[in-house]
Structure formats: C-alpha cells, structure tokens
PDB file of C-alpha atoms in Angstrom:
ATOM      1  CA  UNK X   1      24.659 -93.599 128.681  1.00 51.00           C
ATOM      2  CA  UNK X   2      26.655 -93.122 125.596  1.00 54.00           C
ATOM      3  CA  UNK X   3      26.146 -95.930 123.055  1.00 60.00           C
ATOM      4  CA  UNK X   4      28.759 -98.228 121.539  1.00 66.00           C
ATOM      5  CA  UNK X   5      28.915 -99.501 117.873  1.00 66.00           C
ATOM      6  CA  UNK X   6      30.311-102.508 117.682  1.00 76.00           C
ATOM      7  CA  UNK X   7      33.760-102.854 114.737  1.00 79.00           C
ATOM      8  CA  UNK X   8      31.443-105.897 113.049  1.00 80.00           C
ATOM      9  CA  UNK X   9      28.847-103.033 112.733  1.00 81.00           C
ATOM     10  CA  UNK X  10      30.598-100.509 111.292  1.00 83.00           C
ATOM     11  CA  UNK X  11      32.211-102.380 109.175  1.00 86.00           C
ATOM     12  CA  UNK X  12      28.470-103.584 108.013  1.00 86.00           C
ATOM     13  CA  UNK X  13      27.857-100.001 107.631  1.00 86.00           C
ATOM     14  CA  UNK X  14      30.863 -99.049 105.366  1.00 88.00           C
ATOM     15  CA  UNK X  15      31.142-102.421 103.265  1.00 88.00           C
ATOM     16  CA  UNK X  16      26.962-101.297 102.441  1.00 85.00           C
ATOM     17  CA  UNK X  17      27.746 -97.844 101.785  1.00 83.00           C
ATOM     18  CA  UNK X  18      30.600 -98.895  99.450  1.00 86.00           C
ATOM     19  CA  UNK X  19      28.565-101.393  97.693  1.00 87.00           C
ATOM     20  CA  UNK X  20      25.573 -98.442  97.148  1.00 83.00           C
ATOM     21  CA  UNK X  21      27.556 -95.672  96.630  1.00 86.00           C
ATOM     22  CA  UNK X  22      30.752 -96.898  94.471  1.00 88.00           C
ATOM     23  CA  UNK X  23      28.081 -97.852  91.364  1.00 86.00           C
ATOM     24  CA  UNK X  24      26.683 -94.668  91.558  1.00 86.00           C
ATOM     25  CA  UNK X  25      30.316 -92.751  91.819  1.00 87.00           C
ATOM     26  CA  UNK X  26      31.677 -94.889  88.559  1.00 86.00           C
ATOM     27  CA  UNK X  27      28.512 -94.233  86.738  1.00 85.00           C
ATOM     28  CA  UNK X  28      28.803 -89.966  87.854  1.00 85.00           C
ATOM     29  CA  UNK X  29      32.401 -90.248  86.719  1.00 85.00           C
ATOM     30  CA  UNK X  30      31.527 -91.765  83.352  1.00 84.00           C
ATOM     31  CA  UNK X  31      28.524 -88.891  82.405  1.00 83.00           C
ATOM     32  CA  UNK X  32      30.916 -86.399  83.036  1.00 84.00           C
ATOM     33  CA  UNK X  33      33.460 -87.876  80.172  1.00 82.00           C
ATOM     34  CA  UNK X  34      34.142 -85.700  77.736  1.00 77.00           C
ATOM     35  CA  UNK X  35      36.860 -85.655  74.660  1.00 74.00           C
ATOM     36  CA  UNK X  36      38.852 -83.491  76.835  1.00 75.00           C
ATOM     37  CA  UNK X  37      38.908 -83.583  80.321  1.00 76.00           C
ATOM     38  CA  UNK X  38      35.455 -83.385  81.841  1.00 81.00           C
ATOM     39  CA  UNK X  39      32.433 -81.699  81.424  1.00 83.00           C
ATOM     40  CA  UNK X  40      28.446 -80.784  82.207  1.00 84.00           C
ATOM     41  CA  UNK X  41      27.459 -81.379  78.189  1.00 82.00           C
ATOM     42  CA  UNK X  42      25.667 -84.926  78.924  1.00 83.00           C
ATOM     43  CA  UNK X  43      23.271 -82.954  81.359  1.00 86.00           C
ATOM     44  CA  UNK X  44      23.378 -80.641  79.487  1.00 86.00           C
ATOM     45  CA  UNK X  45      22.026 -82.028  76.235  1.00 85.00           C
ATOM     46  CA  UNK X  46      19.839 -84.203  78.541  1.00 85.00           C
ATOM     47  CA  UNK X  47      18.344 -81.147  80.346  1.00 85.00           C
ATOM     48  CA  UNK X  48      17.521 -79.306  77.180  1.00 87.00           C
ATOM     49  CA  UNK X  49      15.994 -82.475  75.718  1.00 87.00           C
ATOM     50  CA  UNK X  50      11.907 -81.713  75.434  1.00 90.00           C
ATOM     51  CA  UNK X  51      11.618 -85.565  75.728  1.00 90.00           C
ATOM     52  CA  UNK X  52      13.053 -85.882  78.806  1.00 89.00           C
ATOM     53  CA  UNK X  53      10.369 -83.526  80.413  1.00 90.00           C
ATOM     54  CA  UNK X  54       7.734 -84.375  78.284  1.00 92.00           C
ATOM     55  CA  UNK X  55       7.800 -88.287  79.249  1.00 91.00           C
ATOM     56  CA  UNK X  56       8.877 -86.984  82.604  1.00 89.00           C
ATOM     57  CA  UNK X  57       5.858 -85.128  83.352  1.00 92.00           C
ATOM     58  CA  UNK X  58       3.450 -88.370  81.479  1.00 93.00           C
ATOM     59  CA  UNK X  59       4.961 -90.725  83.665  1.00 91.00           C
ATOM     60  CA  UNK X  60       4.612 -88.757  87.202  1.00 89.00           C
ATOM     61  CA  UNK X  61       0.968 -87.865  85.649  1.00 93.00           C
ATOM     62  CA  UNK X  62       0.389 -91.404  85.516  1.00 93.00           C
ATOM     63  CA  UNK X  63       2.095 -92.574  88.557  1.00 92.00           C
ATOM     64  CA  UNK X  64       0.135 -89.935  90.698  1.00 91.00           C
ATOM     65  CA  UNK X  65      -3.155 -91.497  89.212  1.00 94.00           C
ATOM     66  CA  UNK X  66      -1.987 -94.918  89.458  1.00 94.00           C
ATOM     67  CA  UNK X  67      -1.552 -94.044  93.144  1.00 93.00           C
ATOM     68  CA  UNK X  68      -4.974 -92.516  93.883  1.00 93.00           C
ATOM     69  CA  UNK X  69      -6.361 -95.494  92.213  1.00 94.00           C
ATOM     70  CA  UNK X  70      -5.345 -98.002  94.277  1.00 94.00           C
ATOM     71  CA  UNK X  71      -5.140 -96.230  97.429  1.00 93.00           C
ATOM     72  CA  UNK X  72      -8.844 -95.703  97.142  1.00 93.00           C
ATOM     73  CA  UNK X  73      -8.904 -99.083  96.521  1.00 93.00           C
ATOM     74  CA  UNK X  74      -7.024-100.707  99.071  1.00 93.00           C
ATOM     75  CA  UNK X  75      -7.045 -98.482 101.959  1.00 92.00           C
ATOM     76  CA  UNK X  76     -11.001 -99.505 102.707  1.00 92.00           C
ATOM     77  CA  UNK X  77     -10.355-103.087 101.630  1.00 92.00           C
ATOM     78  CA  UNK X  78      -7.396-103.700 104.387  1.00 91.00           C
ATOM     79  CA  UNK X  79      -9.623-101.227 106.960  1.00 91.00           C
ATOM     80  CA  UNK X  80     -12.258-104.112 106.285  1.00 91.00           C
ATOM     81  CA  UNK X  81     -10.524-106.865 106.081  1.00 91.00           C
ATOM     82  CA  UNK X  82      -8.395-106.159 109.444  1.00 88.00           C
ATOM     83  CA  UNK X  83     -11.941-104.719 111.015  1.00 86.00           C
ATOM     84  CA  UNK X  84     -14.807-107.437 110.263  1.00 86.00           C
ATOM     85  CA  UNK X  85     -13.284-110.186 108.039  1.00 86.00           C
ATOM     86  CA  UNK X  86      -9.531-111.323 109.646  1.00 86.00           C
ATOM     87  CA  UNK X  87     -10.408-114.738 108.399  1.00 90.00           C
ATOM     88  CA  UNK X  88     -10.128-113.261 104.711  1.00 90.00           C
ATOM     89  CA  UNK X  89      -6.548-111.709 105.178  1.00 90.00           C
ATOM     90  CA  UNK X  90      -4.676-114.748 103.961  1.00 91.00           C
ATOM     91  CA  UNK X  91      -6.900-114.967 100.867  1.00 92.00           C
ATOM     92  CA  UNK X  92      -6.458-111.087 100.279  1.00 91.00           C
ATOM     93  CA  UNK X  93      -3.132-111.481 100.674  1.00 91.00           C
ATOM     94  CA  UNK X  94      -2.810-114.434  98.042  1.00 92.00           C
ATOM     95  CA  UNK X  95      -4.911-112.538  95.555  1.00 90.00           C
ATOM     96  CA  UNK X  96      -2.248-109.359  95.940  1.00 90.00           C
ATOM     97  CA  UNK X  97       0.908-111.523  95.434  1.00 90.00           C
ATOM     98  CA  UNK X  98      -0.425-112.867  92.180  1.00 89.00           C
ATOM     99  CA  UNK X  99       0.726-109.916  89.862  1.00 89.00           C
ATOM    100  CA  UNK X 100       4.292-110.429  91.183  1.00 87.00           C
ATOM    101  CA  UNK X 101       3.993-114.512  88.873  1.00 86.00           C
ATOM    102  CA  UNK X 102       2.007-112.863  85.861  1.00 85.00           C
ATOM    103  CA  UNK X 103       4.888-111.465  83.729  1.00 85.00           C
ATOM    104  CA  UNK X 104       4.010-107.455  82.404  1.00 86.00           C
ATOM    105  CA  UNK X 105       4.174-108.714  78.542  1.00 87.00           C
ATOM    106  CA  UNK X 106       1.109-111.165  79.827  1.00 88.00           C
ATOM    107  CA  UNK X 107      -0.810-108.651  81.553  1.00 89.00           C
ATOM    108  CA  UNK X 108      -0.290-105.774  78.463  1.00 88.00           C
ATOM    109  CA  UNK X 109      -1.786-108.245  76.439  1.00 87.00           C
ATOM    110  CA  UNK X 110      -4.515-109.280  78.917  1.00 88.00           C
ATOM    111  CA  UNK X 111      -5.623-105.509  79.297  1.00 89.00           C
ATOM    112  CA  UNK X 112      -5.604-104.572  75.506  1.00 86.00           C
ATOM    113  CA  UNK X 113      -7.769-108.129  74.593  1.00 86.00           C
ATOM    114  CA  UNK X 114     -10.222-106.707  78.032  1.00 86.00           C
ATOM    115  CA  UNK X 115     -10.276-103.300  76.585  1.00 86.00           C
ATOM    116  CA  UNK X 116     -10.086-103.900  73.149  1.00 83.00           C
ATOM    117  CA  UNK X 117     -13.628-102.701  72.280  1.00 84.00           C
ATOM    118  CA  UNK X 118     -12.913 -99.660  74.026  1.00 83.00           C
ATOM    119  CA  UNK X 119     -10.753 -97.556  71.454  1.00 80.00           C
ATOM    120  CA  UNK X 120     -10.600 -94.528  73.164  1.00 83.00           C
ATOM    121  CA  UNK X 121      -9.168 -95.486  76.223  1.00 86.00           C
ATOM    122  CA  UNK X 122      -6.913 -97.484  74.770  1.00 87.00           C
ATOM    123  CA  UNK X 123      -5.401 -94.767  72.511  1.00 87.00           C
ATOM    124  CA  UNK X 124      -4.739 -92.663  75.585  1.00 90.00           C
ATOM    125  CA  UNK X 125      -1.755 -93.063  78.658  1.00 91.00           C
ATOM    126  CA  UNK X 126      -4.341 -93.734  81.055  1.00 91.00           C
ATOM    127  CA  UNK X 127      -4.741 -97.182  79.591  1.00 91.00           C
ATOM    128  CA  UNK X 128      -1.567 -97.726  81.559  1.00 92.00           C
ATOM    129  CA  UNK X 129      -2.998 -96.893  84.818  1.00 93.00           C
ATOM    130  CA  UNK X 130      -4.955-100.423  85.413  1.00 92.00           C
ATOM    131  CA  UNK X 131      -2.232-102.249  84.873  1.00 92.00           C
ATOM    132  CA  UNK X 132       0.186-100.248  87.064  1.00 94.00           C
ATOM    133  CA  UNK X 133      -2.314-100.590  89.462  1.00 94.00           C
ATOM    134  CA  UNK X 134      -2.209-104.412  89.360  1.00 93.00           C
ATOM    135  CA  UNK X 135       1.703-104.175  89.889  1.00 93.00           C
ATOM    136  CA  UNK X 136       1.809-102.405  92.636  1.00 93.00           C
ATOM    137  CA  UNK X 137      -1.407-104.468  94.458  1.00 93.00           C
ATOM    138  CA  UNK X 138       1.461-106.585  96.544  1.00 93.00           C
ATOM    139  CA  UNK X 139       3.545-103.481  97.857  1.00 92.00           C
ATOM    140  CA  UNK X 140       1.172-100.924  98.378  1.00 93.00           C
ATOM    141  CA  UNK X 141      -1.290-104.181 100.492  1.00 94.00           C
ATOM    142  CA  UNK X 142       1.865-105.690 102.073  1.00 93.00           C
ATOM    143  CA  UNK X 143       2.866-101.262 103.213  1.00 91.00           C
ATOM    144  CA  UNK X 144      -0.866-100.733 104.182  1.00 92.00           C
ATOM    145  CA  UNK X 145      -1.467-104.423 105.708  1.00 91.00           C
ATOM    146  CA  UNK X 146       2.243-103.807 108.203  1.00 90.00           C
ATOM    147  CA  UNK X 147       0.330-100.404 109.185  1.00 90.00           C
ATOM    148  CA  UNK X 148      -2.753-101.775 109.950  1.00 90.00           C
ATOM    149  CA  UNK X 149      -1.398-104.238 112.200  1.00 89.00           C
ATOM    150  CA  UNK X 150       1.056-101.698 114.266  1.00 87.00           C
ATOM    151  CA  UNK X 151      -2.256-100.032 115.317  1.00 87.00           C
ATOM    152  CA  UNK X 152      -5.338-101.495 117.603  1.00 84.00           C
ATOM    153  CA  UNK X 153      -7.659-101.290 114.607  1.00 86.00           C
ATOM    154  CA  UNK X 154     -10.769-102.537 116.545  1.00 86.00           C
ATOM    155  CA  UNK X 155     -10.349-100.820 119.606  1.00 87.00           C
ATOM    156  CA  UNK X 156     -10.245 -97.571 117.581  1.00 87.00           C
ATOM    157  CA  UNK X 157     -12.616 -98.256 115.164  1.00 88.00           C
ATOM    158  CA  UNK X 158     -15.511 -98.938 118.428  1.00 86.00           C
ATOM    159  CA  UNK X 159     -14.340 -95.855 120.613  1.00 89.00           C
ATOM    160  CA  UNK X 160     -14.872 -93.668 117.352  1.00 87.00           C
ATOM    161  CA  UNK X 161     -18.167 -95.453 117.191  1.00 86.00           C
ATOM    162  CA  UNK X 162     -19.714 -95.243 120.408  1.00 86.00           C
ATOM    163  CA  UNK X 163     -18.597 -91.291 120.188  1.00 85.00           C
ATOM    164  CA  UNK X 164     -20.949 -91.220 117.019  1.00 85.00           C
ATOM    165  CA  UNK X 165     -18.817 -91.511 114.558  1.00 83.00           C
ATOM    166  CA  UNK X 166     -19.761 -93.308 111.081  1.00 84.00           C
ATOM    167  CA  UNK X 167     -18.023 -95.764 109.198  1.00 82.00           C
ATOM    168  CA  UNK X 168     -16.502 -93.235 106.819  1.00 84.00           C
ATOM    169  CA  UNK X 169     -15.687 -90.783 109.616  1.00 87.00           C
ATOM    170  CA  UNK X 170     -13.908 -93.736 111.572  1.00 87.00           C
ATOM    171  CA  UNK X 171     -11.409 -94.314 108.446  1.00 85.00           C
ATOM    172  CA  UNK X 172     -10.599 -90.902 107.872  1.00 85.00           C
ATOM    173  CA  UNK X 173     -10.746 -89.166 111.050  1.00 87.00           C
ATOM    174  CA  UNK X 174      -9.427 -91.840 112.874  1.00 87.00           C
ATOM    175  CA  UNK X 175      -7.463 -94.806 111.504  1.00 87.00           C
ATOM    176  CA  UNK X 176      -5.541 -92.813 108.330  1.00 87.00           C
ATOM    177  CA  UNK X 177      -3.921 -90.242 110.661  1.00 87.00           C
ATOM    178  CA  UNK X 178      -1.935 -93.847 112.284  1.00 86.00           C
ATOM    179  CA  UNK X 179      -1.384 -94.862 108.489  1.00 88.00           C
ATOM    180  CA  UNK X 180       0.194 -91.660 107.630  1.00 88.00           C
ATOM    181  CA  UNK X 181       3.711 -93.585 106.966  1.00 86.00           C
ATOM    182  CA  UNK X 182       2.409 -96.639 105.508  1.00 89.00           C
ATOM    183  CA  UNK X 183       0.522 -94.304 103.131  1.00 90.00           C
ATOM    184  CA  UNK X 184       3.369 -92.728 102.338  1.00 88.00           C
ATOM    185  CA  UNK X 185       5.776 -95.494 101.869  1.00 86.00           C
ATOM    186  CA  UNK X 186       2.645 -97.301  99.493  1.00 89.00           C
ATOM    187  CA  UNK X 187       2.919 -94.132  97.229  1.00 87.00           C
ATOM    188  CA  UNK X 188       6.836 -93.661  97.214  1.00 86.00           C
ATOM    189  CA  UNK X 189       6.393 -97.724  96.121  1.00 87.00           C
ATOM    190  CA  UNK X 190       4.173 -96.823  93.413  1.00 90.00           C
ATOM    191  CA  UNK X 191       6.182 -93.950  92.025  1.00 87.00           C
ATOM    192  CA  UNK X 192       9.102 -96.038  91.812  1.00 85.00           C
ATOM    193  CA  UNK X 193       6.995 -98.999  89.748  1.00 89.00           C
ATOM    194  CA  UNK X 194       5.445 -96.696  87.812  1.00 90.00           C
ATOM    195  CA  UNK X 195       8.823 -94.468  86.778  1.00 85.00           C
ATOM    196  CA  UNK X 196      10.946 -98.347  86.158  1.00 85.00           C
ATOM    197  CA  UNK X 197       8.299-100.159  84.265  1.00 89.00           C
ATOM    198  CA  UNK X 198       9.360-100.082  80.751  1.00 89.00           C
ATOM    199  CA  UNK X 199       6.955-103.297  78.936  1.00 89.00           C
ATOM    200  CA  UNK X 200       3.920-101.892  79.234  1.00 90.00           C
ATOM    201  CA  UNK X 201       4.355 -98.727  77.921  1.00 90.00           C
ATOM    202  CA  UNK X 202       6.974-100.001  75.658  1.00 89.00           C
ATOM    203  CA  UNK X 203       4.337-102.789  73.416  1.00 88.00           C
ATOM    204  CA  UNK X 204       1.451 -99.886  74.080  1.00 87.00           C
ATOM    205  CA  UNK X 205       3.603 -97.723  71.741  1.00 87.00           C
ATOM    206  CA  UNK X 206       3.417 -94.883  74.024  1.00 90.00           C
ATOM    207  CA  UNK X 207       6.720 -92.671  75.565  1.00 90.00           C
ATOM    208  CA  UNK X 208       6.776 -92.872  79.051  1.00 91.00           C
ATOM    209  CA  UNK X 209      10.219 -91.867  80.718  1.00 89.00           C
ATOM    210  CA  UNK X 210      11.386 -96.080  81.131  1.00 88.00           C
ATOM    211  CA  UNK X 211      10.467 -95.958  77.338  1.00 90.00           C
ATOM    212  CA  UNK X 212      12.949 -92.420  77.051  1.00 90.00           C
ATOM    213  CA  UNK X 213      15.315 -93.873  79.579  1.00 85.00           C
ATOM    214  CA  UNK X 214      15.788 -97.286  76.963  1.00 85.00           C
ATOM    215  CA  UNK X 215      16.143 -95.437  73.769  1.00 86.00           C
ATOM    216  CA  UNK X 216      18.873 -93.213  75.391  1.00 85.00           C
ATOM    217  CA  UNK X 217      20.349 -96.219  76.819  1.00 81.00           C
ATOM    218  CA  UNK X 218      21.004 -97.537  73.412  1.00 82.00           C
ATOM    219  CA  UNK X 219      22.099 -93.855  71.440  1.00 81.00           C
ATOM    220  CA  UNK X 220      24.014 -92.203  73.735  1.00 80.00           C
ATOM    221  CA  UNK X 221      26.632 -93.835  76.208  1.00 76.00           C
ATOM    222  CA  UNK X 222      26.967 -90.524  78.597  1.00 80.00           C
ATOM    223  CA  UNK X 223      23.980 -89.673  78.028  1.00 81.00           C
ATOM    224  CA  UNK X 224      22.334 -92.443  79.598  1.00 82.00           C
ATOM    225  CA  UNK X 225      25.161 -92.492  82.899  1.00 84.00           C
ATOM    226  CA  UNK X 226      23.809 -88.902  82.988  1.00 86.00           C
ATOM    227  CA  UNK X 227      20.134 -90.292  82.510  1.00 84.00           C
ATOM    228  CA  UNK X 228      20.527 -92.736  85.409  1.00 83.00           C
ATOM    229  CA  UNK X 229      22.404 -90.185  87.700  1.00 85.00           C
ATOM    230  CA  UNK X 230      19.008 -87.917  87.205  1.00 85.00           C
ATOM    231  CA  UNK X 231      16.302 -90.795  87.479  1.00 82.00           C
ATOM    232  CA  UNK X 232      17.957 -91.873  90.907  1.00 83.00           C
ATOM    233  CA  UNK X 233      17.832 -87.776  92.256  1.00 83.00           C
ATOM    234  CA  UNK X 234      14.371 -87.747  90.996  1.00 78.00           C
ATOM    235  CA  UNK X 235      13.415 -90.650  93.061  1.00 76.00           C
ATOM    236  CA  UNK X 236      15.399 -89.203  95.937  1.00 80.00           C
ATOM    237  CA  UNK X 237      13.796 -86.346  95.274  1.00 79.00           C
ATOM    238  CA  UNK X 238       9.953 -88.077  95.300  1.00 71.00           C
ATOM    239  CA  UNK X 239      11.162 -89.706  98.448  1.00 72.00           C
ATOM    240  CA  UNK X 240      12.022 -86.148 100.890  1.00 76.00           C
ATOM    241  CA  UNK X 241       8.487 -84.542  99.248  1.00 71.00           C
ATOM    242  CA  UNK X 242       6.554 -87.375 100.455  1.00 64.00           C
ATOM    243  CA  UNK X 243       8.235 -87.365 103.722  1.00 65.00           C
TER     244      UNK X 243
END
C-alpha cells in the first residue's frame, strides 16, 4: 500500500523547514558580504585563525571528558536504579533536574569556593569538567532513563544471571548493546552543552570556543555569521560521527 501525506502535513513540514532553514540562509548570505560582490574572506580569515582551532580542539577535549565522566557515572546509577531500587527513580530524577534552576554564574562560583584550596586544578580547563558534568545530569539521565525503560531491564539482567554472568558482565555485555542510541544521543547532548556554554569558562578566564565564538561576535560582523555557519556544521558534523 502506498502511503498518503496529508496537505495539513506537508504544509507542517515546509512551514518547519522554512522556519529552520531561512535563519540559517540569511545568516550564510550575510558571511559571504563583501565590499564588492561576495566572497570566501570571512572563512577565510576565520579558518586561518589559530584561535579558532586552538579553543576548538580545548572545548571538544573537554566535552569528550565531560562525557566519559558522567556516562560512567550515570549509566550504572540508572542500570541500578531501574534494576533493584524503582522506588528511588522519582528522587533520582528530582536530584538531575536541579542543575536546570541553579543558574551557571551560581554554580562557577560554587565550584571555585569547593575547589578553592586546590590551586592546581583550578588553574587548568579540566576545572570545567565538574561543572559541565552537573549541566548535562538532566539530559544525559532523562536520554539514558527513556532507554532503560524501552528495554525489559529485569528480565535481561536475570537470564544473563542464571547463564553466569556477573553484575559487571550483565551491564556491558548485555544491557549497553540495547542503550547503544540512548548512549549516543546522551553524548551528542553533552557535546552540544559543552560547545554553547559560554559563563563558565567565560568568569574562569579561560578560552574555550563559546568564549572565541563571543569575542568574535562583538569584533567582527561577518566574521561571526561565518562563525555561526561553522559551529552549526561542526555540530552536524558531531551528530553523523556519533551515528
């Protein structure tokens, strides 16, 4: 059977594409203003910047460890949680929401009064990483926690054990392969908080790519059309790898 779309939902379709796609078009236009005509020189200039790739590569450094991090912590946490304490999901859940009412400028200034004894780390990028972590506790729990329940978590979990499997084998032989996507979409969530999040890094006086992406913003007006034209491939570009 051949299947019909309705006119009300194509007309959905277009009047979203038009609203996603018409931004970006006006914004390609503009970065490819010249004095003359048009021209590649904002990408150009942007390209050949050694801050843009220097702050590129700190912030994907950071968002890849900012990912590990709380993967490893919230993968076994929701495993549990789903496996031998569903009673404790709502509370989970609560405690994971919470970073979405504390504004960033609080928590920067929570983490350098915690960490404030500790000069070293907080002289380096990775002082970042905890608090990223923290921001993306209620999409990366809210990805894993939608995975968790699309799968028979129990019934899996005591097949694998009466076949002999341990705990540890369970999770990663077993119930990760079925999380493969929610995995994927947690990390693709953290890239994009990490490569956006411009307070942190901005009152931490270090120059992450939000922090390169503002200071272009305010110098160059092609420039940063050409900036935001690149950020938005890069993301599309994080999104096909992990896929």
């Amino acid at each position: 059977m051949k299947r019909r779309f309705s006119p009300s939902s194509i007309a959905v379709l277009l009047a979203g594409g038009v609203f996603f796609f018409l931004p970006l078009a006006a914004t390609l236009e503009f970065s490819l203003r010249a004095e003359h005509g048009y021209s590649l020189a904002a990408y150009s200039d942007l390209l050949s910047d050694p801050q843009f790739w220097s702050t590129l590569k700190l912030s994907l450094r950071l968002a890849g460890e900012t990912a590990v991090a709380v993967l490893a912590l919230l993968v076994p946490t929701a495993y549990w949680v789903h496996l031998r304490a569903p009673r404790l999901r709502p509370l989970v859940t609560f405690l994971c929401v919470l970073p979405f009412v504390v504004p960033p400028i609080v928590l920067v200034v929570g983490l350098l009064s915690v960490f404030r004894n500790v000069s070293w780390f907080i002289s380096t990028p990775q002082f970042l990483v905890p608090g990223y972590v923290i921001l993306a506790l209620p999409y990366v729990w809210f990805a894993l926690d939608a995975g968790l329940r699309a799968i028979d978590v129990r019934t899996l979990s005591e097949a694998a054990q009466s076949l002999g499997a341990g705990p540890l084998r369970t999770l990663f032989q077993v119930i990760l392969p079925g999380l493969r996507s929610s995995i994927l979409a947690a990390g693709l969530l953290t890239v994009a908080i990490v490569l956006g999040e411009f307070t942190m890094a901005s009152l931490s006086l270090f120059n992450t790519f939000p922090v390169y992406v503002s200071y272009v913003g305010q110098t160059k007006a092609t420039g940063a059309s050409a900036l935001t034209i690149v950020s938005i491939g890069l993301l599309w570009a994080a999104m096909v790898a992990l896929t």
